[in-house]
PDB file of C-alpha atoms in Angstrom:
ATOM      1  CA  MET A  28     123.920 -86.180  57.714  1.00 46.00           C
ATOM      2  CA  LYS A  29     123.710 -89.808  58.125  1.00 51.00           C
ATOM      3  CA  LYS A  30     122.853 -90.616  61.295  1.00 55.00           C
ATOM      4  CA  ASN A  31     119.548 -90.424  62.298  1.00 60.00           C
ATOM      5  CA  LEU A  32     117.889 -89.197  59.260  1.00 60.00           C
ATOM      6  CA  PRO A  33     114.467 -88.879  58.815  1.00 74.00           C
ATOM      7  CA  PRO A  34     112.770 -91.709  56.171  1.00 82.00           C
ATOM      8  CA  ILE A  35     112.688 -89.266  53.295  1.00 83.00           C
ATOM      9  CA  PHE A  36     116.211 -88.737  52.952  1.00 84.00           C
ATOM     10  CA  SER A  37     117.332 -92.373  53.189  1.00 85.00           C
ATOM     11  CA  ARG A  38     114.396 -93.229  50.365  1.00 87.00           C
ATOM     12  CA  ILE A  39     116.235 -90.221  48.025  1.00 88.00           C
ATOM     13  CA  ARG A  40     119.682 -91.219  48.838  1.00 86.00           C
ATOM     14  CA  SER A  41     118.517 -94.512  47.896  1.00 85.00           C
ATOM     15  CA  ALA A  42     116.727 -93.331  44.804  1.00 85.00           C
ATOM     16  CA  LEU A  43     119.886 -91.634  44.057  1.00 85.00           C
ATOM     17  CA  LYS A  44     122.307 -94.209  44.126  1.00 84.00           C
ATOM     18  CA  ARG A  45     119.768 -96.772  41.529  1.00 83.00           C
ATOM     19  CA  ARG A  46     119.989 -93.612  39.246  1.00 80.00           C
ATOM     20  CA  GLY A  47     124.102 -94.172  39.510  1.00 78.00           C
ATOM     21  CA  ALA A  48     125.040 -90.685  41.617  1.00 76.00           C
ATOM     22  CA  THR A  49     127.089 -92.606  44.059  1.00 72.00           C
ATOM     23  CA  GLN A  50     128.849 -89.436  44.579  1.00 77.00           C
ATOM     24  CA  ASP A  51     127.861 -86.011  45.648  1.00 84.00           C
ATOM     25  CA  THR A  52     124.116 -87.641  47.524  1.00 87.00           C
ATOM     26  CA  ASP A  53     124.134 -86.154  50.495  1.00 88.00           C
ATOM     27  CA  ASP A  54     124.866 -82.933  48.623  1.00 89.00           C
ATOM     28  CA  TYR A  55     121.963 -82.775  46.079  1.00 90.00           C
ATOM     29  CA  ILE A  56     119.585 -84.136  49.376  1.00 89.00           C
ATOM     30  CA  GLN A  57     120.795 -80.427  51.244  1.00 91.00           C
ATOM     31  CA  GLU A  58     120.800 -78.626  48.187  1.00 91.00           C
ATOM     32  CA  ALA A  59     117.164 -79.988  47.709  1.00 91.00           C
ATOM     33  CA  TRP A  60     116.285 -78.864  51.159  1.00 91.00           C
ATOM     34  CA  ALA A  61     118.056 -75.625  50.081  1.00 92.00           C
ATOM     35  CA  ARG A  62     115.701 -75.263  47.072  1.00 91.00           C
ATOM     36  CA  LEU A  63     112.630 -76.678  49.297  1.00 91.00           C
ATOM     37  CA  ALA A  64     112.963 -73.954  51.776  1.00 91.00           C
ATOM     38  CA  SER A  65     113.228 -71.019  49.081  1.00 90.00           C
ATOM     39  CA  TYR A  66     110.323 -71.984  47.412  1.00 87.00           C
ATOM     40  CA  GLU A  67     107.880 -72.425  50.430  1.00 89.00           C
ATOM     41  CA  ARG A  68     108.757 -69.049  51.335  1.00 90.00           C
ATOM     42  CA  GLU A  69     106.782 -67.731  48.179  1.00 89.00           C
ATOM     43  CA  GLN A  70     104.452 -70.936  47.458  1.00 88.00           C
ATOM     44  CA  VAL A  71     102.686 -73.979  49.014  1.00 90.00           C
ATOM     45  CA  VAL A  72     104.045 -76.745  48.723  1.00 86.00           C
ATOM     46  CA  LEU A  73     101.605 -79.268  48.551  1.00 89.00           C
ATOM     47  CA  GLU A  74     104.441 -82.655  48.444  1.00 90.00           C
ATOM     48  CA  PRO A  75     107.392 -81.613  49.812  1.00 89.00           C
ATOM     49  CA  GLU A  76     108.799 -85.397  50.339  1.00 90.00           C
ATOM     50  CA  ALA A  77     107.481 -85.284  46.314  1.00 91.00           C
ATOM     51  CA  PHE A  78     109.507 -82.400  45.511  1.00 91.00           C
ATOM     52  CA  LEU A  79     112.651 -83.498  47.604  1.00 91.00           C
ATOM     53  CA  MET A  80     112.738 -86.313  45.542  1.00 91.00           C
ATOM     54  CA  LYS A  81     112.211 -84.686  42.514  1.00 93.00           C
ATOM     55  CA  THR A  82     115.007 -81.723  43.195  1.00 93.00           C
ATOM     56  CA  ALA A  83     117.565 -84.345  44.198  1.00 91.00           C
ATOM     57  CA  ILE A  84     117.131 -86.871  41.151  1.00 91.00           C
ATOM     58  CA  ASN A  85     116.970 -83.451  38.583  1.00 91.00           C
ATOM     59  CA  LEU A  86     120.130 -82.132  40.512  1.00 91.00           C
ATOM     60  CA  SER A  87     122.010 -85.402  39.986  1.00 89.00           C
ATOM     61  CA  ILE A  88     121.001 -85.489  36.218  1.00 87.00           C
ATOM     62  CA  ASP A  89     122.389 -81.619  35.516  1.00 86.00           C
ATOM     63  CA  ALA A  90     125.674 -82.478  37.486  1.00 83.00           C
ATOM     64  CA  HIS A  91     125.888 -85.605  35.337  1.00 80.00           C
ATOM     65  CA  ARG A  92     125.602 -83.718  32.157  1.00 81.00           C
ATOM     66  CA  SER A  93     127.669 -81.189  32.962  1.00 78.00           C
ATOM     67  CA  ARG A  94     130.560 -83.929  33.514  1.00 75.00           C
ATOM     68  CA  VAL A  95     129.932 -85.495  30.210  1.00 71.00           C
ATOM     69  CA  VAL A  96     130.140 -82.716  28.544  1.00 71.00           C
ATOM     70  CA  HIS A  97     132.517 -80.304  30.433  1.00 69.00           C
ATOM     71  CA  GLY A  98     134.879 -83.150  31.531  1.00 65.00           C
ATOM     72  CA  GLU A  99     135.485 -83.685  35.491  1.00 60.00           C
ATOM     73  CA  GLN A 100     137.188 -80.745  37.211  1.00 58.00           C
ATOM     74  CA  VAL A 101     140.103 -81.694  38.698  1.00 55.00           C
ATOM     75  CA  VAL A 102     142.462 -79.415  41.264  1.00 57.00           C
ATOM     76  CA  LEU A 103     145.556 -79.182  39.770  1.00 57.00           C
ATOM     77  CA  GLU A 104     147.298 -79.199  43.164  1.00 61.00           C
ATOM     78  CA  GLU A 105     146.357 -83.126  43.485  1.00 57.00           C
ATOM     79  CA  VAL A 106     147.214 -83.752  40.293  1.00 58.00           C
ATOM     80  CA  VAL A 107     151.103 -84.748  39.639  1.00 59.00           C
ATOM     81  CA  LEU A 108     152.312 -84.622  36.170  1.00 60.00           C
ATOM     82  CA  VAL A 109     155.512 -86.861  35.546  1.00 67.00           C
ATOM     83  CA  ASP A 110     157.000 -86.575  32.100  1.00 68.00           C
ATOM     84  CA  ASP A 111     159.218 -89.691  31.252  1.00 73.00           C
ATOM     85  CA  SER A 112     160.374 -88.385  27.898  1.00 78.00           C
ATOM     86  CA  PRO A 113     164.161 -87.829  27.663  1.00 81.00           C
ATOM     87  CA  PRO A 114     165.375 -84.109  27.510  1.00 85.00           C
ATOM     88  CA  VAL A 115     165.348 -82.369  24.315  1.00 87.00           C
ATOM     89  CA  GLU A 116     169.341 -82.386  24.817  1.00 89.00           C
ATOM     90  CA  SER A 117     169.406 -85.979  25.033  1.00 88.00           C
ATOM     91  CA  ILE A 118     167.322 -86.782  21.849  1.00 89.00           C
ATOM     92  CA  VAL A 119     169.412 -84.475  20.010  1.00 91.00           C
ATOM     93  CA  LEU A 120     172.972 -86.311  21.572  1.00 90.00           C
ATOM     94  CA  SER A 121     171.117 -89.402  20.854  1.00 90.00           C
ATOM     95  CA  ARG A 122     170.732 -88.493  16.625  1.00 92.00           C
ATOM     96  CA  GLU A 123     173.724 -87.073  16.580  1.00 92.00           C
ATOM     97  CA  ARG A 124     175.602 -90.273  18.156  1.00 90.00           C
ATOM     98  CA  MET A 125     173.745 -92.362  15.166  1.00 91.00           C
ATOM     99  CA  VAL A 126     174.430 -90.605  12.545  1.00 93.00           C
ATOM    100  CA  ARG A 127     178.424 -90.733  13.776  1.00 91.00           C
ATOM    101  CA  LEU A 128     177.877 -93.864  14.305  1.00 90.00           C
ATOM    102  CA  GLU A 129     176.596 -94.551  10.477  1.00 92.00           C
ATOM    103  CA  GLN A 130     179.255 -92.809   9.747  1.00 92.00           C
ATOM    104  CA  CYS A 131     181.703 -94.865  11.113  1.00 91.00           C
ATOM    105  CA  LEU A 132     180.107 -98.117  10.209  1.00 92.00           C
ATOM    106  CA  ALA A 133     180.369 -97.113   6.450  1.00 93.00           C
ATOM    107  CA  ARG A 134     184.393 -96.769   7.109  1.00 93.00           C
ATOM    108  CA  LEU A 135     184.628-100.650   7.931  1.00 93.00           C
ATOM    109  CA  GLY A 136     184.866-102.523   5.126  1.00 91.00           C
ATOM    110  CA  GLU A 137     182.377-104.465   3.670  1.00 92.00           C
ATOM    111  CA  LYS A 138     183.354-107.912   4.962  1.00 92.00           C
ATOM    112  CA  PRO A 139     184.181-106.447   8.443  1.00 93.00           C
ATOM    113  CA  ARG A 140     180.488-104.510   8.474  1.00 93.00           C
ATOM    114  CA  ASP A 141     178.560-107.337   7.445  1.00 94.00           C
ATOM    115  CA  MET A 142     179.992-109.731   9.985  1.00 95.00           C
ATOM    116  CA  PHE A 143     179.597-107.120  12.815  1.00 94.00           C
ATOM    117  CA  MET A 144     176.261-106.561  12.300  1.00 93.00           C
ATOM    118  CA  ALA A 145     175.194-109.913  12.254  1.00 94.00           C
ATOM    119  CA  HIS A 146     177.222-110.519  15.621  1.00 95.00           C
ATOM    120  CA  ARG A 147     175.543-107.161  17.299  1.00 92.00           C
ATOM    121  CA  LEU A 148     171.804-107.146  15.375  1.00 89.00           C
ATOM    122  CA  ASP A 149     171.171-110.131  14.102  1.00 91.00           C
ATOM    123  CA  GLY A 150     172.441-112.055  16.909  1.00 93.00           C
ATOM    124  CA  LEU A 151     174.262-114.902  14.889  1.00 94.00           C
ATOM    125  CA  THR A 152     177.181-116.710  16.482  1.00 95.00           C
ATOM    126  CA  TYR A 153     180.431-116.805  15.222  1.00 96.00           C
ATOM    127  CA  ARG A 154     180.000-120.196  13.963  1.00 96.00           C
ATOM    128  CA  GLU A 155     177.044-119.217  11.907  1.00 96.00           C
ATOM    129  CA  ILE A 156     178.813-116.416  10.495  1.00 96.00           C
ATOM    130  CA  ALA A 157     181.626-118.673   9.774  1.00 96.00           C
ATOM    131  CA  ASP A 158     179.784-121.053   7.666  1.00 96.00           C
ATOM    132  CA  GLN A 159     177.766-118.118   5.585  1.00 94.00           C
ATOM    133  CA  HIS A 160     181.031-116.768   4.523  1.00 93.00           C
ATOM    134  CA  GLY A 161     183.000-119.886   4.897  1.00 95.00           C
ATOM    135  CA  LEU A 162     186.178-118.893   6.813  1.00 95.00           C
ATOM    136  CA  SER A 163     187.238-120.256   9.992  1.00 96.00           C
ATOM    137  CA  ILE A 164     185.943-119.127  13.451  1.00 96.00           C
ATOM    138  CA  SER A 165     188.990-117.534  14.266  1.00 96.00           C
ATOM    139  CA  THR A 166     188.414-115.473  11.236  1.00 95.00           C
ATOM    140  CA  VAL A 167     185.330-114.106  12.110  1.00 96.00           C
ATOM    141  CA  GLU A 168     186.711-113.172  15.691  1.00 95.00           C
ATOM    142  CA  LYS A 169     189.279-111.624  14.674  1.00 95.00           C
ATOM    143  CA  HIS A 170     187.208-109.309  12.124  1.00 94.00           C
ATOM    144  CA  ILE A 171     184.471-108.371  14.563  1.00 95.00           C
ATOM    145  CA  ALA A 172     187.227-107.444  17.212  1.00 95.00           C
ATOM    146  CA  LYS A 173     189.108-105.486  14.517  1.00 93.00           C
ATOM    147  CA  ALA A 174     185.327-103.321  13.292  1.00 94.00           C
ATOM    148  CA  THR A 175     184.722-103.249  17.109  1.00 94.00           C
ATOM    149  CA  LEU A 176     188.075-102.112  17.924  1.00 93.00           C
ATOM    150  CA  GLN A 177     187.773 -98.959  14.669  1.00 92.00           C
ATOM    151  CA  LEU A 178     184.315 -98.087  15.524  1.00 92.00           C
ATOM    152  CA  ILE A 179     185.624 -97.535  19.267  1.00 92.00           C
ATOM    153  CA  THR A 180     188.481 -95.327  18.347  1.00 92.00           C
ATOM    154  CA  TRP A 181     186.165 -93.526  15.854  1.00 89.00           C
ATOM    155  CA  MET A 182     183.298 -93.003  18.334  1.00 88.00           C
ATOM    156  CA  GLU A 183     185.885 -91.712  20.997  1.00 86.00           C
ATOM    157  CA  GLY A 184     184.228 -88.048  22.244  1.00 76.00           C
ATOM    158  CA  TRP A 185     180.864 -89.411  21.164  1.00 69.00           C
TER     159      TRP A 185
END
């Protein structure tokens, strides 16, 4: 419909685009033309160009209102739905592992647990932990290693 159009169609398309109708302009023009042809069967249209312009603009306004009120319609075949969330089973198992880990951490002695948590969660170095507790680095290493081995053993199978 874009090649060798009568000047009125080009003017209508330009008017629609100025009013924000960037898509479906040809559809509005075609529908306006069909309505003019239908209307002319029973009435005399004194200014067909004005009729086409006003009808096409009204059609674009109606379509815009419909999209705003009802939302854009989407063809389901064109939509790709991706669920990035983990499966429910994984969530349940993770929660059970966390409960088990909390129980295992509670079984550790207070000093090894504090040192393990300071190193693994807080990111403190062995030197920083040793300074806080007034111990040698070697002693801190042994406490953290022992706590790690106990946790691995207790968590086995989870």
